[in-house]
Amino acid sequence: MSVSTTLPDWPPALTPEQHQHLILLSSTYALSHGFTLLPPQSANPPTSAISAPLTLLPTPFPRGLYELAVALQPLYNALYARITLDWEFLDRVMGGSVSKVDSFQGELWRGWKSIRNDLVQPLQLGLFRSDYLLHETQGEELSIKQVEFNTIAASFGALSQRASEMHRYLQKATDGFYSISPHLTKPSNIPQNEPLRNLASGLAQGWKAYGKDDAVILFVVQEGERNVFDQRWLEYELLESHGIQVIRHTFSELSSLATIDPSTKNLLLPSPLQPSSPPKEVSVVYYRAAYTPTDYPTSAEWTTRILLEQSKAIKCPSMALQLSGAKKIQQVLSEPGVLEDFLLGKDRPDVGFGVGAGSLTRADVDKLRSSWIGLYPMDDSSYGQKAYELAITEPERFVLKPQREGGGNNIYRENIPTFLKELEAEAREDGEPSKKEGYILMELIEPPKGLRNHLVKGGDNHSRNSDIVSELGVYGVSLFGGDVKQNITSTAGTLLRTKGRESDEGGVAIGISSIDSPLLID
């Protein structure tokens, strides 16, 4: 789908006094409402916080494309549930060359394969985020194109809600941002957005499905986490709105603390402040770590991951669901007939989302495909050979992506040919695939030019007026895999991250991207 919306010149002019007033209002609001990060080298326990990187004004986004992205999420929820339940597909895609040349994905796939026949918890919980960029090509209308689909540690839901609340506050406190634009004076142009409430509700649904009123939810977190407030807001929402306690631990802590009851397979943890009391039973394991190789510095962390996977607790995500979010899966889905099989195939499981056998149509498939840009394998198939030729001869059109989450891993444009030749030059054993097969080639999405905004880096008392690119994320919740009647799905709000156009990579915590709100334009 595309739209003929013309985005306005942005931002409208602010006087120096208005600009400084907005910085004062936004920074004090952020600090007052926990729209914050820990500063670098923070003390433990922390003694200070800085506002998260933010934008002074919301950024224009076509209303029709925003609504399309939100409407696609239930289809994605169903798609990734079906992928996760299809072991044969995961074995073929992730157990093939990817597992041989990518040590992290290989360890994840082999670990899951070694225990999957003995798992005791059929239910799986996904807190997803599907990320999109606006795409504009000469002579065509604006459209949205998917960047990636996140199945693990989809962050910033709480801070995104705070950003939306901040921009709505600024709208009210300044008479529609001083009426500098008619788009800013209409409250409905900044949509209500509650991912904090909705994601916490999804975790609570998992807790409820587990069926033990005194069970806790475990957050598996990284050492030295700066984005701790985004996580803490989920913890507070679970306690205050649902009466559910949260325990936070790193992998290294869990290696000595977590145990499984041999008869019930219950996951047990000692109470943090009452170690002599009976251990706490864990209903849901929610990962805000475990998505990057640095989370597994030794074999002990992999042993702990396997231990958690074998327990009765519902995993968010399971190892299979994490594998489903790999870039290679995204690429294979784009091949002819693959998406159609998952959504229209008559032997596909009814995952209970109102999208059972026969309920989806070719139009649903076309909607998803319309949001995709060109994706190519880097293998020795004829399709892969064509992709290699494109990457060498027209690199300015592409980005080369490994099987990684978290940003900072991609190879862009003119750097691609040299990088590919270096991969091919690496020594390998007989029969071992080239390391380039651990990558996919993706056409570059071309965001519209001419939009600017005032970006405020966390901790600064001034802004930078920059040519910008904004990435829209749509959150989804999916509980699936057990009794179909118990399964749930929902769309859970949005995230807009805005960065200077000069940067290929993002990253809110390191100050490259700012958390923003969409200003819907008809």
XYZ file of C-alpha atoms in Angstrom:
522
model
C 0.000 0.000 0.000
C 1.130 3.541 -0.707
C -0.345 6.963 -0.024
C -0.268 10.301 -1.799
C 0.248 12.260 1.419
C 2.584 15.218 1.026
C 4.655 15.657 4.135
C 4.897 19.284 5.295
C 8.113 21.283 5.479
C 9.415 20.488 8.940
C 9.962 21.803 11.512
C 8.037 25.072 11.527
C 9.971 28.063 12.819
C 10.424 28.570 16.536
C 11.618 31.798 18.104
C 14.711 31.439 20.311
C 12.483 31.952 23.351
C 10.033 29.251 22.258
C 12.888 26.876 21.528
C 14.429 27.306 24.978
C 11.035 27.014 26.630
C 10.413 23.673 24.890
C 13.810 22.374 26.000
C 13.021 23.363 29.597
C 9.539 21.814 29.503
C 10.640 18.595 27.779
C 13.695 17.955 29.950
C 11.882 18.577 33.223
C 8.920 16.464 32.074
C 11.251 13.625 31.109
C 13.065 13.677 34.452
C 9.788 13.986 36.374
C 8.142 11.055 34.585
C 10.935 8.516 34.287
C 11.529 9.146 30.577
C 15.161 8.516 31.435
C 18.373 6.518 31.051
C 21.209 5.930 33.442
C 24.246 8.059 32.589
C 27.427 6.308 31.394
C 29.526 4.824 34.195
C 26.577 5.000 36.572
C 26.940 3.998 40.206
C 25.221 0.898 41.576
C 22.735 1.571 43.043
C 22.270 4.602 40.768
C 22.426 8.110 42.154
C 21.422 10.068 39.044
C 19.566 9.836 35.750
C 19.465 11.772 32.480
C 16.546 12.315 30.149
C 16.386 9.835 27.281
C 17.278 11.273 23.865
C 14.120 12.985 22.606
C 12.699 15.268 19.936
C 11.248 18.649 20.795
C 8.460 18.232 18.234
C 6.677 15.113 17.000
C 7.654 14.092 13.462
C 5.173 14.000 10.528
C 4.097 10.524 9.419
C 1.302 9.669 6.933
C -1.807 8.608 8.831
C -2.740 5.920 6.297
C 0.678 4.260 6.482
C 0.735 4.443 10.268
C -2.655 2.719 10.372
C -1.469 0.120 7.848
C 1.584 -0.746 9.972
C -0.636 -1.196 13.025
C -3.145 -3.297 11.054
C -0.396 -5.646 9.799
C 0.668 -6.674 13.298
C -1.956 -9.416 13.902
C -0.871 -11.052 10.628
C 2.742 -10.952 11.754
C 1.789 -12.398 15.139
C 0.179 -15.372 13.417
C 3.002 -15.751 10.894
C 5.761 -15.937 13.486
C 3.765 -18.273 15.708
C 3.455 -20.679 12.772
C 7.141 -20.351 11.890
C 8.101 -21.171 15.468
C 5.937 -24.285 15.509
C 7.400 -25.541 12.204
C 10.516 -27.412 13.344
C 11.223 -28.763 9.864
C 11.360 -25.234 8.445
C 13.620 -23.979 11.252
C 15.933 -26.944 10.778
C 16.149 -26.348 7.035
C 16.795 -22.617 7.269
C 18.697 -22.173 10.534
C 20.196 -25.647 10.766
C 21.728 -25.367 7.310
C 24.671 -23.197 6.342
C 23.767 -20.480 8.869
C 24.440 -22.787 11.825
C 27.764 -23.830 10.277
C 29.189 -20.359 9.660
C 27.539 -18.320 12.440
C 28.701 -19.658 15.799
C 26.044 -17.791 17.799
C 23.066 -18.925 15.726
C 24.588 -22.397 15.499
C 24.863 -22.668 19.274
C 21.279 -21.475 19.659
C 19.918 -23.932 17.084
C 21.948 -26.912 18.349
C 21.002 -26.176 21.944
C 17.313 -26.029 21.079
C 17.505 -29.173 18.947
C 19.167 -31.126 21.771
C 16.255 -30.572 24.184
C 13.167 -29.816 22.110
C 11.682 -33.335 22.280
C 11.666 -33.191 26.078
C 10.211 -29.710 26.659
C 7.394 -29.618 29.211
C 5.846 -26.191 28.466
C 3.926 -25.992 25.162
C 2.944 -22.323 25.596
C 5.222 -19.638 24.184
C 5.021 -15.881 24.661
C 6.197 -13.284 22.173
C 6.548 -9.559 22.778
C 7.306 -8.515 19.213
C 8.223 -5.337 17.379
C 8.031 -4.932 13.610
C 10.141 -1.991 12.403
C 9.456 0.089 9.271
C 10.867 3.028 7.353
C 9.031 5.303 4.963
C 10.150 4.601 1.396
C 10.088 7.120 -1.439
C 11.233 6.447 -4.970
C 11.036 8.800 -7.905
C 7.602 8.871 -9.505
C 5.974 6.718 -6.794
C 3.906 7.494 -3.734
C 5.163 7.076 -0.186
C 5.042 3.542 1.224
C 6.324 1.678 4.283
C 8.996 -1.020 4.093
C 9.896 -3.415 6.863
C 13.418 -3.183 8.281
C 13.223 -6.230 10.533
C 11.004 -8.228 12.878
C 12.155 -8.483 16.494
C 11.224 -11.559 18.537
C 13.519 -10.979 21.532
C 14.132 -8.022 23.867
C 11.962 -5.596 21.851
C 12.746 -2.568 23.977
C 11.595 1.027 24.577
C 7.889 0.285 24.978
C 7.703 2.122 28.294
C 9.824 5.057 27.139
C 7.837 5.303 23.901
C 4.662 5.718 25.935
C 6.394 8.435 27.957
C 7.455 10.202 24.723
C 3.877 10.248 23.462
C 2.676 11.543 26.827
C 5.387 14.224 26.794
C 4.444 15.497 23.347
C 0.765 15.558 24.285
C 1.697 17.524 27.433
C 3.749 19.991 25.388
C 0.815 20.395 23.028
C -1.488 21.300 25.916
C 1.027 23.428 27.825
C 1.942 25.628 24.850
C -1.445 26.064 23.132
C -0.583 23.582 20.394
C 3.152 24.242 20.296
C 2.476 27.997 20.073
C 0.242 27.314 17.024
C 3.323 27.318 14.786
C 1.665 24.682 12.565
C -2.003 23.687 12.105
C -0.874 20.048 12.315
C 0.300 20.615 15.901
C -2.906 22.132 17.224
C -5.123 19.058 16.731
C -4.802 16.568 19.643
C -5.828 13.556 17.526
C -2.780 14.050 15.304
C -0.604 12.725 18.152
C -2.164 9.284 18.661
C -2.780 7.710 22.037
C -0.022 5.187 22.597
C 0.199 2.745 25.511
C 2.837 0.067 24.843
C 3.844 0.033 28.511
C 0.357 -0.965 29.591
C -0.118 -3.397 26.708
C 3.256 -5.169 26.956
C 2.837 -5.561 30.710
C -0.631 -6.944 30.043
C 0.925 -9.481 27.663
C 3.351 -10.643 30.352
C 0.427 -10.828 32.770
C -1.497 -13.002 30.285
C 1.425 -15.419 30.294
C 1.465 -15.403 34.104
C -2.277 -16.064 34.167
C -1.989 -18.928 31.673
C 0.696 -20.495 33.866
C -1.952 -20.726 36.581
C -0.083 -20.135 39.846
C -1.160 -17.046 41.811
C 2.021 -16.753 43.870
C 4.428 -17.295 40.972
C 6.772 -14.498 39.868
C 8.043 -13.266 36.513
C 11.805 -13.415 35.910
C 13.491 -10.628 33.944
C 16.831 -11.819 32.531
C 18.888 -8.636 32.146
C 22.340 -7.535 31.032
C 25.168 -6.388 33.276
C 25.434 -2.596 33.505
C 22.090 -1.959 31.774
C 21.588 1.776 31.126
C 18.062 1.363 29.761
C 16.905 0.148 33.146
C 13.937 2.515 33.516
C 12.271 1.117 30.407
C 12.412 -2.271 32.156
C 11.509 -0.994 35.618
C 8.323 0.634 34.321
C 7.191 -2.817 33.136
C 7.994 -4.192 36.577
C 6.001 -1.429 38.304
C 3.044 -1.870 35.946
C 2.969 -5.620 36.584
C 2.957 -5.082 40.344
C 0.549 -2.157 40.514
C -1.986 -3.203 37.849
C -1.761 -6.999 38.048
C -0.323 -7.795 41.489
C 2.589 -9.750 39.962
C 6.069 -9.659 41.467
C 9.190 -9.468 39.292
C 12.672 -10.797 40.069
C 15.617 -9.469 38.013
C 18.811 -11.449 37.438
C 21.707 -11.594 35.012
C 22.823 -14.857 33.418
C 25.847 -14.991 35.719
C 23.604 -14.706 38.776
C 21.177 -17.312 37.481
C 23.962 -19.850 36.971
C 24.217 -20.239 40.731
C 20.645 -19.405 41.757
C 18.224 -21.091 39.320
C 17.128 -24.665 39.937
C 14.480 -26.959 38.471
C 12.366 -29.258 40.612
C 13.116 -32.714 39.146
C 9.543 -33.973 39.490
C 7.451 -30.902 38.548
C 10.014 -29.115 36.324
C 9.102 -25.896 38.134
C 11.754 -23.166 37.797
C 12.713 -22.017 41.287
C 14.622 -18.994 42.546
C 15.470 -17.921 46.096
C 13.696 -14.828 47.363
C 16.157 -11.923 46.944
C 15.749 -10.642 50.500
C 14.636 -13.826 52.265
C 16.974 -16.581 51.052
C 15.981 -18.881 53.903
C 12.283 -18.781 52.944
C 10.802 -21.199 50.375
C 12.001 -20.422 46.821
C 9.851 -18.509 44.366
C 8.275 -20.366 41.463
C 8.758 -18.637 38.085
C 5.802 -18.424 35.716
C 7.375 -16.457 32.829
C 11.010 -15.920 31.803
C 11.244 -12.552 30.026
C 14.534 -11.963 28.221
C 16.000 -8.476 27.983
C 19.340 -10.168 27.365
C 20.440 -13.321 25.472
C 20.235 -11.825 21.958
C 23.922 -11.082 21.385
C 27.092 -13.189 21.646
C 28.452 -10.911 24.389
C 25.634 -12.155 26.639
C 27.291 -15.601 26.503
C 30.963 -14.976 27.381
C 31.438 -18.575 28.595
C 29.741 -21.939 28.236
C 28.101 -21.357 31.633
C 25.637 -18.875 30.119
C 24.587 -21.388 27.460
C 24.128 -23.999 30.182
C 21.885 -21.591 32.070
C 19.864 -20.811 28.933
C 19.283 -24.535 28.373
C 18.286 -24.977 32.015
C 15.665 -22.222 31.775
C 14.372 -23.630 28.490
C 13.819 -27.052 30.071
C 11.702 -25.672 32.881
C 7.923 -25.419 33.114
C 8.060 -21.601 32.976
C 6.717 -19.913 29.828
C 9.599 -18.420 27.875
C 9.463 -14.968 26.255
C 10.893 -15.892 23.840
C 11.649 -19.585 23.620
C 14.825 -20.570 21.784
C 12.692 -21.542 18.777
C 10.938 -18.172 18.731
C 14.283 -16.404 18.972
C 15.519 -18.393 15.970
C 12.380 -17.386 14.078
C 13.395 -13.741 14.316
C 16.693 -14.252 12.472
C 17.451 -12.183 9.364
C 17.772 -15.401 7.340
C 14.153 -16.274 8.154
C 13.097 -12.808 6.981
C 14.901 -13.359 3.689
C 13.534 -16.870 3.072
C 9.982 -15.665 3.746
C 10.336 -13.286 0.797
C 11.014 -16.141 -1.643
C 8.114 -17.160 -3.933
C 5.507 -19.321 -2.224
C 6.999 -19.406 1.281
C 4.787 -16.754 2.884
C 1.778 -18.147 1.013
C 2.415 -21.588 2.495
C 2.580 -20.250 6.051
C -0.537 -18.108 5.817
C -2.698 -19.981 3.289
C -1.477 -23.574 3.629
C -4.327 -25.834 4.712
C -2.156 -27.953 6.993
C -0.940 -24.990 9.035
C -1.940 -25.020 12.732
C -4.776 -22.841 13.939
C -2.900 -20.647 16.386
C -6.150 -19.261 17.760
C -5.839 -15.651 16.618
C -8.868 -15.593 14.364
C -6.545 -16.585 11.538
C -7.140 -20.318 11.403
C -7.222 -22.445 8.266
C -9.290 -20.753 5.565
C -9.671 -17.421 7.381
C -6.747 -15.690 5.655
C -6.875 -14.496 2.077
C -4.529 -13.653 -0.765
C -5.162 -10.003 0.113
C -3.582 -10.567 3.535
C -0.508 -12.068 1.890
C -0.299 -9.157 -0.546
C -0.470 -6.644 2.335
C 2.546 -8.219 3.998
C 4.518 -8.527 0.778
C 3.799 -4.898 -0.080
C 5.695 -3.874 3.069
C 8.884 -5.734 2.050
C 11.912 -4.478 0.157
C 14.190 -6.742 -1.917
C 15.897 -9.475 0.151
C 18.499 -11.901 -1.208
C 20.504 -14.894 0.047
C 24.284 -14.922 -0.089
C 24.607 -18.619 -0.917
C 25.675 -20.503 -4.047
C 22.183 -20.909 -5.491
C 21.364 -19.124 -8.734
C 19.424 -16.586 -6.652
C 22.442 -16.126 -4.378
C 24.837 -15.781 -7.316
C 22.645 -13.036 -8.741
C 22.685 -11.311 -5.351
C 26.464 -11.541 -5.176
C 26.802 -9.929 -8.596
C 24.493 -7.089 -7.518
C 26.443 -6.601 -4.281
C 29.718 -6.300 -6.190
C 28.547 -4.172 -9.118
C 25.835 -1.999 -7.502
C 26.753 -1.889 -3.793
C 25.347 1.626 -3.342
C 21.848 0.080 -3.462
C 22.309 -2.391 -0.613
C 23.059 -3.226 3.007
C 24.628 -6.537 4.048
C 23.135 -7.903 7.287
C 24.420 -10.645 9.616
C 22.229 -12.701 11.962
C 22.440 -10.195 14.817
C 20.209 -7.961 16.910
C 21.004 -4.666 18.585
C 22.485 -2.603 15.732
C 26.051 -1.781 14.768
C 26.623 -4.982 12.773
C 25.608 -4.093 9.209
C 27.823 -3.403 6.182
C 26.670 -0.548 3.949
C 27.076 0.447 0.330
C 30.643 0.845 -0.925
C 32.037 -1.202 1.973
C 30.223 -4.342 0.803
C 32.508 -5.579 -2.036
C 35.703 -5.474 0.029
C 33.975 -7.109 2.977
C 32.585 -9.936 0.847
C 35.971 -10.615 -0.744
C 37.555 -10.766 2.723
C 34.948 -13.315 3.825
C 35.606 -15.437 0.769
C 39.361 -15.290 1.337
C 39.095 -16.804 4.806
C 40.312 -20.383 5.008
C 37.675 -23.074 5.452
C 37.584 -26.826 5.731
C 36.403 -29.076 2.896
C 32.632 -28.898 2.542
C 32.299 -25.933 4.893
C 30.170 -23.136 3.396
C 31.551 -19.654 2.911
C 30.976 -17.272 5.799
C 29.075 -14.973 3.476
C 26.170 -17.435 3.774
C 25.646 -16.128 7.302
C 24.531 -12.806 5.774
C 21.588 -11.573 3.751
C 21.576 -8.770 1.181
C 18.842 -6.174 1.535
C 17.908 -3.293 -0.729
C 18.315 0.045 0.975
C 15.056 1.715 1.935
C 14.985 5.354 0.804
C 13.281 7.574 3.397
C 11.845 10.885 2.185
C 14.191 13.858 2.295
C 13.546 17.331 3.618
C 12.252 16.539 7.086
C 14.162 17.966 10.011
C 13.594 18.075 13.757
C 15.205 19.332 16.952
C 17.080 16.405 18.544
C 18.026 16.590 22.216
C 20.720 14.171 23.349
C 20.252 12.737 26.838
C 21.808 15.031 29.427
C 22.159 18.030 27.080
C 20.423 21.382 27.595
C 20.378 22.234 23.899
C 19.128 20.652 20.676
C 20.543 19.902 17.242
C 18.442 20.783 14.195
C 19.095 17.854 11.886
C 17.961 16.309 8.631
C 16.246 13.185 9.950
C 15.151 9.616 9.306
C 12.393 8.104 11.467
C 11.796 4.395 12.068
C 8.344 3.240 13.178
C 8.090 0.125 15.334
C 4.781 -1.635 16.016
C 4.572 -3.835 19.107
C 2.642 -7.076 19.243
C 1.811 -9.660 21.899
C 1.335 -13.334 21.089
C 0.674 -16.244 23.456
C 0.482 -19.487 21.494
C 1.400 -23.150 21.308
C -0.911 -24.789 23.820
C -4.689 -25.034 23.948
C -5.911 -22.801 21.122
C -8.597 -21.342 23.388
C -5.852 -20.129 25.701
C -3.938 -18.307 22.972
C -4.030 -14.523 22.642
C -2.846 -11.893 20.215
C -2.897 -8.120 20.213
C -1.288 -5.036 18.775
C 0.459 -3.283 21.635
C 1.368 0.265 20.600
C 4.158 1.908 18.637
C 7.658 3.357 18.879
C 9.126 6.110 16.709
C 12.911 6.503 16.751
C 14.391 9.471 14.917
C 18.048 10.010 14.019
C 20.175 12.299 11.908
C 20.278 11.194 8.271
C 24.089 11.136 8.365
C 24.032 7.971 10.519
C 23.341 4.536 9.016
C 23.050 2.884 12.424
C 20.701 3.742 15.258
C 21.007 3.387 19.020
C 19.055 5.335 21.628
C 21.293 4.531 24.603
C 24.397 5.801 22.785
C 22.619 8.966 21.709
C 22.339 8.400 17.946
C 18.543 7.991 17.887
C 15.923 9.962 19.803
C 12.600 8.628 21.015
C 9.896 10.490 19.147
C 6.141 10.488 18.465
C 4.384 10.387 15.087
C 2.423 13.451 14.023
C -0.237 11.959 11.771
C -0.713 13.768 8.457
C -3.695 13.181 6.158
